[in-house]
Amino acid sequence: MVIGAHPDDADVTTGGTAIQFAKLGHRVLFISVTNGDAGHFSNGGGALAKIRRSEAEEAGLRFGVTYKVLDNHDGELTADLNIRLDLIRLIREWKADVVIGPRPYDYHPDHRNTAILIQDAAFMVIVPNIAPDTPPLKKNPVFLFVQDRFQKPNPFSPDISVDISDVYKQKIYAVAAHESQFFEWLPWLAGTLDQVPQEEEAKLEWLGKQRKSEITPEIRTSLAKWYGVERSKSITAAESFEICEYGRMPGDDEIRRLFPMLGN
Ligand SMILES: [Zn+2]
């Protein structure tokens, strides 16, 4: 289960890993805690939320995952109790083994509050008297943070790194379902709207170059741990995760069981 603030967050951070899970027969759920109704320069409100919901549905089909968009306003998310309870119920209903989301250090308040909401749901998912209408999980899931570039108060630490080289193209195709974002809103913010290619194939290639997250020396070391030194050298795209201390703390054997795409 991957929880993001906006319809496209889970896609960018965890899309390749999700494709691999889906191919191995696992059920993956993407959640957007907000409906994305502020993410555009000319559309907004309910009309934009409707567009973003249908883009998320299409992305879900392309990834092979279920995509659920919660109806909270974009740009105004707070870590309030009702949303925490919503997430607790969703994690329980999905019977999640692994819950993935952002760290609380981020430029966007919705990302920070999503991180707090997830951490506030961790552990509580096993407490029967919290949201007693939904049966608690028997054991706390493993909670993981997605990769980010923020350095303070401490940088992201890649505990688990997944080689997504072989599914990177498919990831970009799925990410591109969020047309209003990757070909309109984000280029508008960056002042590069005039550089977006018109032709479909060129658009995907352009997006693929933009979205490649950096394989830092730390990530390369993590890839070597999970895939062996030889293979790690040839990996061109990766997604990394840091273990959150508020969930179950998995050892290496459990990580290999939970992430069967990792090498032996
Ligand atoms: Zn976001």
Coordinates of N, CA and C and ligand atoms in Angstrom, one line a residue, residues 5-6 8-9 107-108 111, ligand 1:
A5 N 0.2 12.2 -1.0 CA -0.7 13.3 -0.7 C -1.5 13.6 -2.0
H6 N -1.0 13.4 -3.2 CA -1.6 13.8 -4.4 C -1.8 12.7 -5.4
D8 N -0.6 11.2 -8.1 CA 0.6 11.1 -8.9 C 1.8 10.9 -8.0
D9 N 1.7 11.1 -6.6 CA 2.8 11.0 -5.7 C 3.3 9.5 -5.6
Y107 N 9.1 20.1 1.1 CA 8.7 21.4 0.9 C 7.2 21.6 0.9
H108 N 6.4 20.6 0.7 CA 5.0 20.7 0.5 C 4.2 20.3 1.8
H111 N 2.5 17.0 1.7 CA 3.4 15.8 1.9 C 3.8 15.6 3.3
Ligands
ZN1 ZN 2.6 15.6 -4.2

